[in-house]
Short mmCIF file of N, CA and C in Angstrom, two decimals:
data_model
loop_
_atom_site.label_atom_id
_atom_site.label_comp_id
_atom_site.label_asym_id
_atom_site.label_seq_id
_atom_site.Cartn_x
_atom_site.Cartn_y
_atom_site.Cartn_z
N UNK E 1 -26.86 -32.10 112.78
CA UNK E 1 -26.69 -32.39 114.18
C UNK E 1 -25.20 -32.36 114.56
N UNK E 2 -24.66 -33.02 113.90
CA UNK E 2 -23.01 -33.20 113.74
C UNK E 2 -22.23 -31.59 113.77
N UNK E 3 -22.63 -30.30 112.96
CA UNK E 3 -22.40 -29.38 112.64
C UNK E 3 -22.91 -28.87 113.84
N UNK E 4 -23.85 -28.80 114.64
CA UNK E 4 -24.59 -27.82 116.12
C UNK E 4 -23.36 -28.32 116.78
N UNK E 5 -23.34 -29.71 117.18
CA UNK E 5 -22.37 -30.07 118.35
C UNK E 5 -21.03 -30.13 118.33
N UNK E 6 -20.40 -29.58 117.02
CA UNK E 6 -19.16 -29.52 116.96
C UNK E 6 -19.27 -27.85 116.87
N UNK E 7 -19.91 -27.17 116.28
CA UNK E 7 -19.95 -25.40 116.79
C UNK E 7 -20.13 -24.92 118.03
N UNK E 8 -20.60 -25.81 118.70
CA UNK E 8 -21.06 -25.63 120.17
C UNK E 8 -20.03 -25.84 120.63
N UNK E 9 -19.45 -27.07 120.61
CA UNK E 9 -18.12 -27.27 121.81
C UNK E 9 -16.79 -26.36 121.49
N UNK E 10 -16.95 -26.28 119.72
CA UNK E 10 -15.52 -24.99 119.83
C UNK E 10 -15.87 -23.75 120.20
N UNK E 11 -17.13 -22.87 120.33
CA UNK E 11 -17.37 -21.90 120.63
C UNK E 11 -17.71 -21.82 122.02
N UNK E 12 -17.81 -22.83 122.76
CA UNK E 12 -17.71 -22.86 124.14
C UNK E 12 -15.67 -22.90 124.57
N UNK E 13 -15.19 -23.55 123.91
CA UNK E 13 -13.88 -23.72 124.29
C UNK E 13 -13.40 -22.10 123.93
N UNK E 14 -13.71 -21.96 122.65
CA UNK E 14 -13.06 -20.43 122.24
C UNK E 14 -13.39 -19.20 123.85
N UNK E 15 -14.83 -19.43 123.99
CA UNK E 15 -15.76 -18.25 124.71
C UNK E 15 -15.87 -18.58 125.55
N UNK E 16 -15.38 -19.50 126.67
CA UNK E 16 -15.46 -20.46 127.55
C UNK E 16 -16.91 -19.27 128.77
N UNK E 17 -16.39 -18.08 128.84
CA UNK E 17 -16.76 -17.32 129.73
C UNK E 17 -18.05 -16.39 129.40
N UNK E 18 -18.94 -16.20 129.70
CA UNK E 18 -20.18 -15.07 129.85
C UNK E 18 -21.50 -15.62 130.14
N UNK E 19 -22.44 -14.31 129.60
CA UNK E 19 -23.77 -15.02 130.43
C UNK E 19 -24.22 -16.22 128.80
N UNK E 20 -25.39 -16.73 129.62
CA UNK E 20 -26.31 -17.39 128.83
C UNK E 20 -26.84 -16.53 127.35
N UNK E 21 -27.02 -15.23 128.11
CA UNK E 21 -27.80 -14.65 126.43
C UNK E 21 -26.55 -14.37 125.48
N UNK E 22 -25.30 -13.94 126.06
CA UNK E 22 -24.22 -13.74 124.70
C UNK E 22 -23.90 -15.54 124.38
N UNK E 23 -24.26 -16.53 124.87
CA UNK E 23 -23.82 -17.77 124.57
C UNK E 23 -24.96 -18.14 123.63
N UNK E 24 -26.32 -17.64 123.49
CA UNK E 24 -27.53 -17.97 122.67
C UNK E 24 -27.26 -16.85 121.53
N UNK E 25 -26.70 -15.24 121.80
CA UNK E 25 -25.88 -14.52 120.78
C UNK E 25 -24.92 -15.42 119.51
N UNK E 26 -23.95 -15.37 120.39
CA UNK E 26 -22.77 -16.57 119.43
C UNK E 26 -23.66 -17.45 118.48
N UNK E 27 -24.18 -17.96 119.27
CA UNK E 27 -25.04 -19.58 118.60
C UNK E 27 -25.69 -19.05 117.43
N UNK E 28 -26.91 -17.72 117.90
CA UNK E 28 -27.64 -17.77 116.38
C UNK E 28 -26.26 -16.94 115.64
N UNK E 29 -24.97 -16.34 115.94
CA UNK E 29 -24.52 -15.66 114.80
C UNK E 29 -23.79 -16.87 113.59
N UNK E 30 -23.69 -17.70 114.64
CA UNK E 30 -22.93 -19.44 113.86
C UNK E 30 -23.61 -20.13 113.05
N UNK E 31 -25.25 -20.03 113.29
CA UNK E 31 -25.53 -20.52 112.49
C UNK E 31 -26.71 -20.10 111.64
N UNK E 32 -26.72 -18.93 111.47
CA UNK E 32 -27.45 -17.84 110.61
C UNK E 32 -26.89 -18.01 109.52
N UNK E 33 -27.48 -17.77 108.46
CA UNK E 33 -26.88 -18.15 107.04
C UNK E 33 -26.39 -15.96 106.89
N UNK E 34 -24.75 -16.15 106.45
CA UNK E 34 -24.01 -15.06 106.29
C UNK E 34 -25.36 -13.62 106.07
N UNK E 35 -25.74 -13.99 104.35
CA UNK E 35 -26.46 -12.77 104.03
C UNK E 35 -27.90 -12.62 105.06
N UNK E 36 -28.21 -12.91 105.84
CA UNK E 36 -29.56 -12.62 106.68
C UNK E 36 -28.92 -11.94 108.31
N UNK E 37 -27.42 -11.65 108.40
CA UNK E 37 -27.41 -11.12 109.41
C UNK E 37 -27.35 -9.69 109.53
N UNK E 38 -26.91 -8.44 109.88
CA UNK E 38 -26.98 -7.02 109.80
C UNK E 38 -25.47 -7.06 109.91
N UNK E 39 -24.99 -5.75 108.96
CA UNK E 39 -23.72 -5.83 108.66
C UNK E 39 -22.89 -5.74 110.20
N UNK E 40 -23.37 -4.90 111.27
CA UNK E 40 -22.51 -5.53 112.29
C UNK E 40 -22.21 -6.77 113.20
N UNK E 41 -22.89 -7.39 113.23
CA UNK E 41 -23.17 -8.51 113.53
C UNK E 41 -22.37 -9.57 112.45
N UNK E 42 -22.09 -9.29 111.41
CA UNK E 42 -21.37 -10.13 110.12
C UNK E 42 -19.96 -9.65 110.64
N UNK E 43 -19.73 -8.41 111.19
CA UNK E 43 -18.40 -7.85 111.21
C UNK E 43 -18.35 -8.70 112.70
N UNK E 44 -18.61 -8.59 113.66
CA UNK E 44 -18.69 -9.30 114.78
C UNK E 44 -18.26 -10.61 114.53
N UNK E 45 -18.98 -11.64 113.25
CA UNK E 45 -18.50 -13.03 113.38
C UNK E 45 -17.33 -12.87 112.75
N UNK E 46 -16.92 -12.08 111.95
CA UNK E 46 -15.47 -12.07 111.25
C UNK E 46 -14.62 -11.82 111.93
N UNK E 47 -14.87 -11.01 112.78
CA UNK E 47 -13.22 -11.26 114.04
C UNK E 47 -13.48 -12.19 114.52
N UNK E 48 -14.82 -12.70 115.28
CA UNK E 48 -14.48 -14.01 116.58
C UNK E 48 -13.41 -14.75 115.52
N UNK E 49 -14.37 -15.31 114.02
CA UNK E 49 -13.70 -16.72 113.10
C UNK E 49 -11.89 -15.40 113.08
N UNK E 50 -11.37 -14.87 112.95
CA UNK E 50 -10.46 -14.88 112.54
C UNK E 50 -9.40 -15.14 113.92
N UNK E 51 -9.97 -14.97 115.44
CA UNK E 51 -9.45 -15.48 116.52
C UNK E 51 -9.28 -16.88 116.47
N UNK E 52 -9.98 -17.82 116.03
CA UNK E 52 -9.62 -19.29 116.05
C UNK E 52 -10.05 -20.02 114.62
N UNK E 53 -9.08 -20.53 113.85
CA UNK E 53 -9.03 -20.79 112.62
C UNK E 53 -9.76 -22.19 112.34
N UNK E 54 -9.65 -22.88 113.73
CA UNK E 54 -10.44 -24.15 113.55
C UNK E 54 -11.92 -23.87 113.84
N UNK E 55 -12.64 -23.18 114.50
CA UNK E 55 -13.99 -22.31 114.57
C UNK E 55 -14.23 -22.07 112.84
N UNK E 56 -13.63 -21.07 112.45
CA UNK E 56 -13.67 -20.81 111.08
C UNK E 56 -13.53 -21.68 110.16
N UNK E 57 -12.70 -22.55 109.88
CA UNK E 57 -12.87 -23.84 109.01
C UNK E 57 -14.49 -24.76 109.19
N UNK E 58 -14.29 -24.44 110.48
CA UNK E 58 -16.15 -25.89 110.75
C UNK E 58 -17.74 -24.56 110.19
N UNK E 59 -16.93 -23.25 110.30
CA UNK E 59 -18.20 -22.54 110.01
C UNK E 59 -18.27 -22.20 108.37
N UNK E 60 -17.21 -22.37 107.74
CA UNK E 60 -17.16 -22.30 106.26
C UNK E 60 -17.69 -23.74 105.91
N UNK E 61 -17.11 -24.38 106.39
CA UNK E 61 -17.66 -25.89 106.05
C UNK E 61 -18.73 -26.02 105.69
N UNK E 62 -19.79 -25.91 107.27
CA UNK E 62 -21.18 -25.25 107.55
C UNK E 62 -21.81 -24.57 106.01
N UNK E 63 -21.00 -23.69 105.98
CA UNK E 63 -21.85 -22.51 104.38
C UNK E 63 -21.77 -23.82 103.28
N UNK E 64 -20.59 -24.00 103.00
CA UNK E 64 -20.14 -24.90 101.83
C UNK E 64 -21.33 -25.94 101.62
N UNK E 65 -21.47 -26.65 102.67
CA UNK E 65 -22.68 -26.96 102.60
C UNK E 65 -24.25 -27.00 102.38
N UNK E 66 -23.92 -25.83 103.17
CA UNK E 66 -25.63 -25.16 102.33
C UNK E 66 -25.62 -24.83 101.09
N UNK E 67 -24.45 -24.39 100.44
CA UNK E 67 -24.30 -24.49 99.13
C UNK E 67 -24.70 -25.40 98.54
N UNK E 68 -24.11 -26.56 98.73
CA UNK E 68 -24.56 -27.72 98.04
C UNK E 68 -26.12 -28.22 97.85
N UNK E 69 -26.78 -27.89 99.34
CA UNK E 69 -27.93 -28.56 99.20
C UNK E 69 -29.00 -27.39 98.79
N UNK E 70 -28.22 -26.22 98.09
CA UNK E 70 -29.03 -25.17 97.29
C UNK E 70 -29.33 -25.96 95.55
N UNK E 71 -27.80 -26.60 95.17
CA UNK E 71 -28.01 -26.72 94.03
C UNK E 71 -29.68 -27.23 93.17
N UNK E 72 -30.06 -26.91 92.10
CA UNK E 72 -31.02 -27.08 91.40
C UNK E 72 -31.39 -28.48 90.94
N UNK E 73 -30.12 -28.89 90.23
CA UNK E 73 -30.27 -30.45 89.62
C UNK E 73 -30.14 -31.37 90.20
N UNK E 74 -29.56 -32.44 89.84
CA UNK E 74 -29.24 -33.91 90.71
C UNK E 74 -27.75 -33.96 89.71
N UNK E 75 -27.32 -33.83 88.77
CA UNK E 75 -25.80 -33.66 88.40
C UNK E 75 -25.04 -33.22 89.37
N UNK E 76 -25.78 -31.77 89.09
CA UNK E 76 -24.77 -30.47 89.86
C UNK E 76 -24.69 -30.78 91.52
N UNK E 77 -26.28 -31.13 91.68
CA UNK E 77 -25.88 -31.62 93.74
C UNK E 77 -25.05 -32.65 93.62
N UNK E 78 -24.58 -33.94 93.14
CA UNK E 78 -23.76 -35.04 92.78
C UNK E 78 -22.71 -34.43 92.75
N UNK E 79 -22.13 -33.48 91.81
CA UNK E 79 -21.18 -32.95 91.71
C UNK E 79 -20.52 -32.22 92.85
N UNK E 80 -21.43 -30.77 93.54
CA UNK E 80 -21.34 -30.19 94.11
C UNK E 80 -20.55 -30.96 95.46
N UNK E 81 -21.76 -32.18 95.69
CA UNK E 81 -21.29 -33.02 96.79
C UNK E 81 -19.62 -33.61 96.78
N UNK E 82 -19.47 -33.96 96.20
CA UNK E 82 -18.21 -34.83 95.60
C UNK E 82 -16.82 -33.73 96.63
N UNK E 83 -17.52 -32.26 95.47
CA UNK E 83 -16.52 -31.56 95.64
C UNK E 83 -16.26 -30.93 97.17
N UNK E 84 -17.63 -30.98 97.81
CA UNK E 84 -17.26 -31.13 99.09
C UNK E 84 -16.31 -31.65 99.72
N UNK E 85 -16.87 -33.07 99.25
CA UNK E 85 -16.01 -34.07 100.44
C UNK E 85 -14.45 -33.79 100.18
N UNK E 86 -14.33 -33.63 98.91
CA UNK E 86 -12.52 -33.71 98.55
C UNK E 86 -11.95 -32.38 99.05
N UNK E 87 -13.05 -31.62 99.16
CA UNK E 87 -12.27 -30.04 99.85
C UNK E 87 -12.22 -30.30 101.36
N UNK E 88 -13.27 -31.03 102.20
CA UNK E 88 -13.05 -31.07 103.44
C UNK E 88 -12.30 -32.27 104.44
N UNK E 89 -12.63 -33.13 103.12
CA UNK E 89 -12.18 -34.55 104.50
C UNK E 89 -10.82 -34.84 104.56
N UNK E 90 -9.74 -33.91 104.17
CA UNK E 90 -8.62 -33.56 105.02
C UNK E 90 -8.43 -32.63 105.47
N UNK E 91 -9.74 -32.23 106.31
CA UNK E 91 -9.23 -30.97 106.69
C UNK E 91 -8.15 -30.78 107.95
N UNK E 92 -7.49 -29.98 108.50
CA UNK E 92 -6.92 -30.12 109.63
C UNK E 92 -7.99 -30.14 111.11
N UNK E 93 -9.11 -29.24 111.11
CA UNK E 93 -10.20 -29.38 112.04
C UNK E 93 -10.76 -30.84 111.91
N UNK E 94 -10.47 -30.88 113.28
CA UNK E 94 -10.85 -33.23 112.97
C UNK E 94 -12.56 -32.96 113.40
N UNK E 95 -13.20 -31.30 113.88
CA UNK E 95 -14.51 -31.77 113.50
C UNK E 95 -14.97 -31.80 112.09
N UNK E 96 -14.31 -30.88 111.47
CA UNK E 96 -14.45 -31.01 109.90
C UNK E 96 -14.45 -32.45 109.50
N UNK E 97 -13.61 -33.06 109.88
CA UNK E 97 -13.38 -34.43 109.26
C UNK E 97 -13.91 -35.65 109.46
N UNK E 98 -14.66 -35.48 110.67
CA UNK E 98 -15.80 -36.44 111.11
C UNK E 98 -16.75 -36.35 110.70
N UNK E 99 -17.01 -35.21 110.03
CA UNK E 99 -18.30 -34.42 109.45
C UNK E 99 -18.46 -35.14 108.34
N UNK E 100 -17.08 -35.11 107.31
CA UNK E 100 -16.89 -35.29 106.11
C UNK E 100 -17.08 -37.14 105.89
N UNK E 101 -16.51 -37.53 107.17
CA UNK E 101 -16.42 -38.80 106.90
C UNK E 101 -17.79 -39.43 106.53
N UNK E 102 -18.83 -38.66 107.57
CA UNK E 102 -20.13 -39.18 108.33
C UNK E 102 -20.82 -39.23 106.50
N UNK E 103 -20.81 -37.86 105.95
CA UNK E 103 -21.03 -37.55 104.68
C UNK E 103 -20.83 -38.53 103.30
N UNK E 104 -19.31 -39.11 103.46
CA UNK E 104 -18.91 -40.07 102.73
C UNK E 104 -20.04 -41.54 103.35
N UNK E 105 -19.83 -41.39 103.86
CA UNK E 105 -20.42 -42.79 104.52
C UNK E 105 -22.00 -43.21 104.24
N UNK E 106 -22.84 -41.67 104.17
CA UNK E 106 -24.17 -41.65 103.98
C UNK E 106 -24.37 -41.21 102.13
N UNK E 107 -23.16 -40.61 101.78
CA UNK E 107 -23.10 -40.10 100.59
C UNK E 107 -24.19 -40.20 99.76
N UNK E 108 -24.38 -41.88 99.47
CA UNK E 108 -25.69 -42.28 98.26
C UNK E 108 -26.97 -41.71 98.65
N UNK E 109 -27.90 -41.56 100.10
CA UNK E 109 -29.01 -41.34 100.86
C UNK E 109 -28.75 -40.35 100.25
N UNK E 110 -27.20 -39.13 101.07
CA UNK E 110 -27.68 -37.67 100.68
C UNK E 110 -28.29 -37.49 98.93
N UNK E 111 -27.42 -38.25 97.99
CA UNK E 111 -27.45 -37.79 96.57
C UNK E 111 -28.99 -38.09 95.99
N UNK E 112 -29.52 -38.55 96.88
CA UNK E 112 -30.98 -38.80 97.06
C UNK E 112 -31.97 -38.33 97.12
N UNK E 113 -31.46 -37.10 97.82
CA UNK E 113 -32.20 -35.90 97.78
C UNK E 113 -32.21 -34.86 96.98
N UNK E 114 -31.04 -35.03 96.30
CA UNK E 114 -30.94 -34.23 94.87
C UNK E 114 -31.84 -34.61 93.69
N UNK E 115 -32.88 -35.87 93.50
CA UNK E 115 -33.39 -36.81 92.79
C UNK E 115 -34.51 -35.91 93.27
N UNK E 116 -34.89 -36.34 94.53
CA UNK E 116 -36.39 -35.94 95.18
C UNK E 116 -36.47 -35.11 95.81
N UNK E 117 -36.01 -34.39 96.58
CA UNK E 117 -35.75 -33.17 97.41
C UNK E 117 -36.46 -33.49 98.57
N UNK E 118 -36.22 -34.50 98.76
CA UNK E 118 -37.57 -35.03 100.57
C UNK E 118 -36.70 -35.35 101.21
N UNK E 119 -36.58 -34.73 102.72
CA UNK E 119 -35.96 -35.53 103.61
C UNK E 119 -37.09 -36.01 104.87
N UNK E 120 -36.06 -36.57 105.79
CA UNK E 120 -36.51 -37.40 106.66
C UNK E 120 -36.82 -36.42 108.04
N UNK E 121 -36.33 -34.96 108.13
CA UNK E 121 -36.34 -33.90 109.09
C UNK E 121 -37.37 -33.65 109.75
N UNK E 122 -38.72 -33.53 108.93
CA UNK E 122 -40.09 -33.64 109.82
C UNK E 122 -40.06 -34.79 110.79
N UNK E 123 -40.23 -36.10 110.68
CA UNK E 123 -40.17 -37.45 111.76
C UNK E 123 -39.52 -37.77 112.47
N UNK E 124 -38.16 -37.05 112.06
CA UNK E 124 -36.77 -37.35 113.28
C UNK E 124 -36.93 -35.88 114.23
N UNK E 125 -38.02 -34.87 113.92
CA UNK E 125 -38.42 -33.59 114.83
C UNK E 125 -39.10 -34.07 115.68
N UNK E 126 -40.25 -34.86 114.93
CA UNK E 126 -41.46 -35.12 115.77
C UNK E 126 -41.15 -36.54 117.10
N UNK E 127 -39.93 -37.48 116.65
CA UNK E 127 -39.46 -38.17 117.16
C UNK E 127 -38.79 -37.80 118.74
N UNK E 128 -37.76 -36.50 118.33
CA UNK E 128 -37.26 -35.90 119.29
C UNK E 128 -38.15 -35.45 120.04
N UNK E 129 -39.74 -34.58 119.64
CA UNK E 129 -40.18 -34.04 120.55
C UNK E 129 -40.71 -35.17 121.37
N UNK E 130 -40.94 -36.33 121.17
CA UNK E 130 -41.49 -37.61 121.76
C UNK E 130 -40.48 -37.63 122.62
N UNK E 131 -39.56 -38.30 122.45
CA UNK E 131 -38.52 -38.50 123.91
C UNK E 131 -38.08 -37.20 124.68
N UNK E 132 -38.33 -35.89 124.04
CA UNK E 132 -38.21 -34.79 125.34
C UNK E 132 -39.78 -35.35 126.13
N UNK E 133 -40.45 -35.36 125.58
CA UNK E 133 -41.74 -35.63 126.57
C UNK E 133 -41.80 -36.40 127.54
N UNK E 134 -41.37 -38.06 127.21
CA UNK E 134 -40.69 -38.73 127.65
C UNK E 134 -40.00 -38.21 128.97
N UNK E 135 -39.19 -38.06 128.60
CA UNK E 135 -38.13 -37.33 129.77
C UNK E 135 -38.19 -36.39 130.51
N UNK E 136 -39.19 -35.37 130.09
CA UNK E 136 -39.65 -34.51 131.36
C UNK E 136 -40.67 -35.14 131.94
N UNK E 137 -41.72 -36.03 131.78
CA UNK E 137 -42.94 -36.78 132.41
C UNK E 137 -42.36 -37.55 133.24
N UNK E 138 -40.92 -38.41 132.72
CA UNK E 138 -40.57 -39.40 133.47
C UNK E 138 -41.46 -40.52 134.13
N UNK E 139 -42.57 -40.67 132.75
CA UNK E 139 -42.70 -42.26 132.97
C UNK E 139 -44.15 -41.58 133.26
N UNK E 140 -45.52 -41.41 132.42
CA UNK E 140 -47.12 -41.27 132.25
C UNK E 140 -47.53 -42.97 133.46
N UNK E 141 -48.52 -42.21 134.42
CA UNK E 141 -49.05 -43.79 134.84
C UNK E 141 -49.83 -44.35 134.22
N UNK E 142 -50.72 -42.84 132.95
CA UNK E 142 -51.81 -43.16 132.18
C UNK E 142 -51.17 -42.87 130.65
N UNK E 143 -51.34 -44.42 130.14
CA UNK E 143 -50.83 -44.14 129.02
C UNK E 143 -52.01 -43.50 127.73
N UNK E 144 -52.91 -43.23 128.37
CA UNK E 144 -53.81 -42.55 126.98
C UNK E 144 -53.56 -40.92 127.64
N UNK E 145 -53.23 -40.24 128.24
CA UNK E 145 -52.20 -39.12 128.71
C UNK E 145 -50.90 -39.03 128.03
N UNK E 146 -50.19 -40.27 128.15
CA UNK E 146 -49.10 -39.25 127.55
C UNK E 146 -49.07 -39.31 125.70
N UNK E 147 -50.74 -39.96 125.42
CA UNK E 147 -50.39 -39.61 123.94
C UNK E 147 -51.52 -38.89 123.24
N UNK E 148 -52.22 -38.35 124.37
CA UNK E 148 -52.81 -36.85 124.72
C UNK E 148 -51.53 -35.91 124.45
N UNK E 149 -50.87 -35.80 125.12
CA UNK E 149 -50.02 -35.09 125.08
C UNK E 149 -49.24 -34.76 124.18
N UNK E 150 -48.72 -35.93 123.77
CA UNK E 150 -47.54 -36.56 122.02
C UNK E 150 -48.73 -35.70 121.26
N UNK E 151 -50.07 -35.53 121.01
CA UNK E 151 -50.94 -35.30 120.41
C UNK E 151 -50.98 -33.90 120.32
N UNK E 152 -50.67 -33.17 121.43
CA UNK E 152 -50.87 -31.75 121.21
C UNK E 152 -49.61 -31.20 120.84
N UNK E 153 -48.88 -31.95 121.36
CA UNK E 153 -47.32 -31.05 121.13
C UNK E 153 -47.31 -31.25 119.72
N UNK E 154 -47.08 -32.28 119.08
CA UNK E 154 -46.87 -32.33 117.71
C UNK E 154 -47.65 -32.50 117.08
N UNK E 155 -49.26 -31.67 116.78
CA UNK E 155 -50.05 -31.47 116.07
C UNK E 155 -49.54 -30.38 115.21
N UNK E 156 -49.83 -30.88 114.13
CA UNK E 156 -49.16 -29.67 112.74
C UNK E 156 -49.83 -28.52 113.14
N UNK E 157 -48.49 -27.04 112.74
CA UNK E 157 -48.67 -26.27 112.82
C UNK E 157 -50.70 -26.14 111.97
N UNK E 158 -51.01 -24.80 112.75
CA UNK E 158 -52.31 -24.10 111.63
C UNK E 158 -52.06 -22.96 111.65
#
């Protein structure tokens, strides 16, 4: 979450200007994992990141990360992690470093998942889709409606 809203606000500051679809462009090229994009489109993000170095630091970060939570074991993610934090949380990008902090701070939870590989991502989805509902209904008069509703939206995929 931390990583969307800090790519978002520098790539709005960098790109301040165009339509909506090159601003949903940018977005998936930021956060597409490198090898799944088409080589022009890879050449495309390599100039924007080489126009602003703090863009590029929060989007390496970004990878570095997924690195980590690729690793196999619970050593190597322990490890892997560690080496994160000491590569990023001085970084000069202070979103990098809020990132890093947030990381240090939750550190033990994350190394947790290197043990079990479960996170919490399904319930904090299904959570969110609850308060968008919420908020576009702006307030069900019938409350067996709006969990009619909670009911269809977030019925597991089939």
């Amino acid at each position: 979450m931390q990583y969307t809203k800090a790519l978002e606000a520098t790539r709005k500051r960098t790109h301040a200007r165009g339509t909506h679809r090159r601003g949903r462009h940018e977005q998936r090229l930021l956060h597409t994992i490198p090898d799944k994009l088409k080589p022009e489109e890879l050449q495309e993000l390599k100039i924007w990141l080489a126009e602003d170095p703090h863009l590029e630091r929060l989007y390496f970060a970004l990878q570095d990360i997924r690195t980590v939570y690729a690793v196999e074991t619970q050593e190597a993610g322990e490890e892997a992690l560690q080496k994160w934090i000491v590569d990023h949380l001085y970084s000069p990008t202070p979103a990098v470093r809020s990132i890093a902090k947030t990381i240090v701070q939750w550190q033990e939870p994350i190394q947790h998942y290197f043990s079990f590989r479960v996170t919490n991502a399904k319930i904090e989805g299904t959570h969110n889709k609850v308060k968008v509902i919420k908020r576009r209904a702006y307030g069900y008069r019938n409350l067996e409606r709006f969990k009619i509703r909670i009911r269809l939206e977030c019925k597991p995929a089939t």
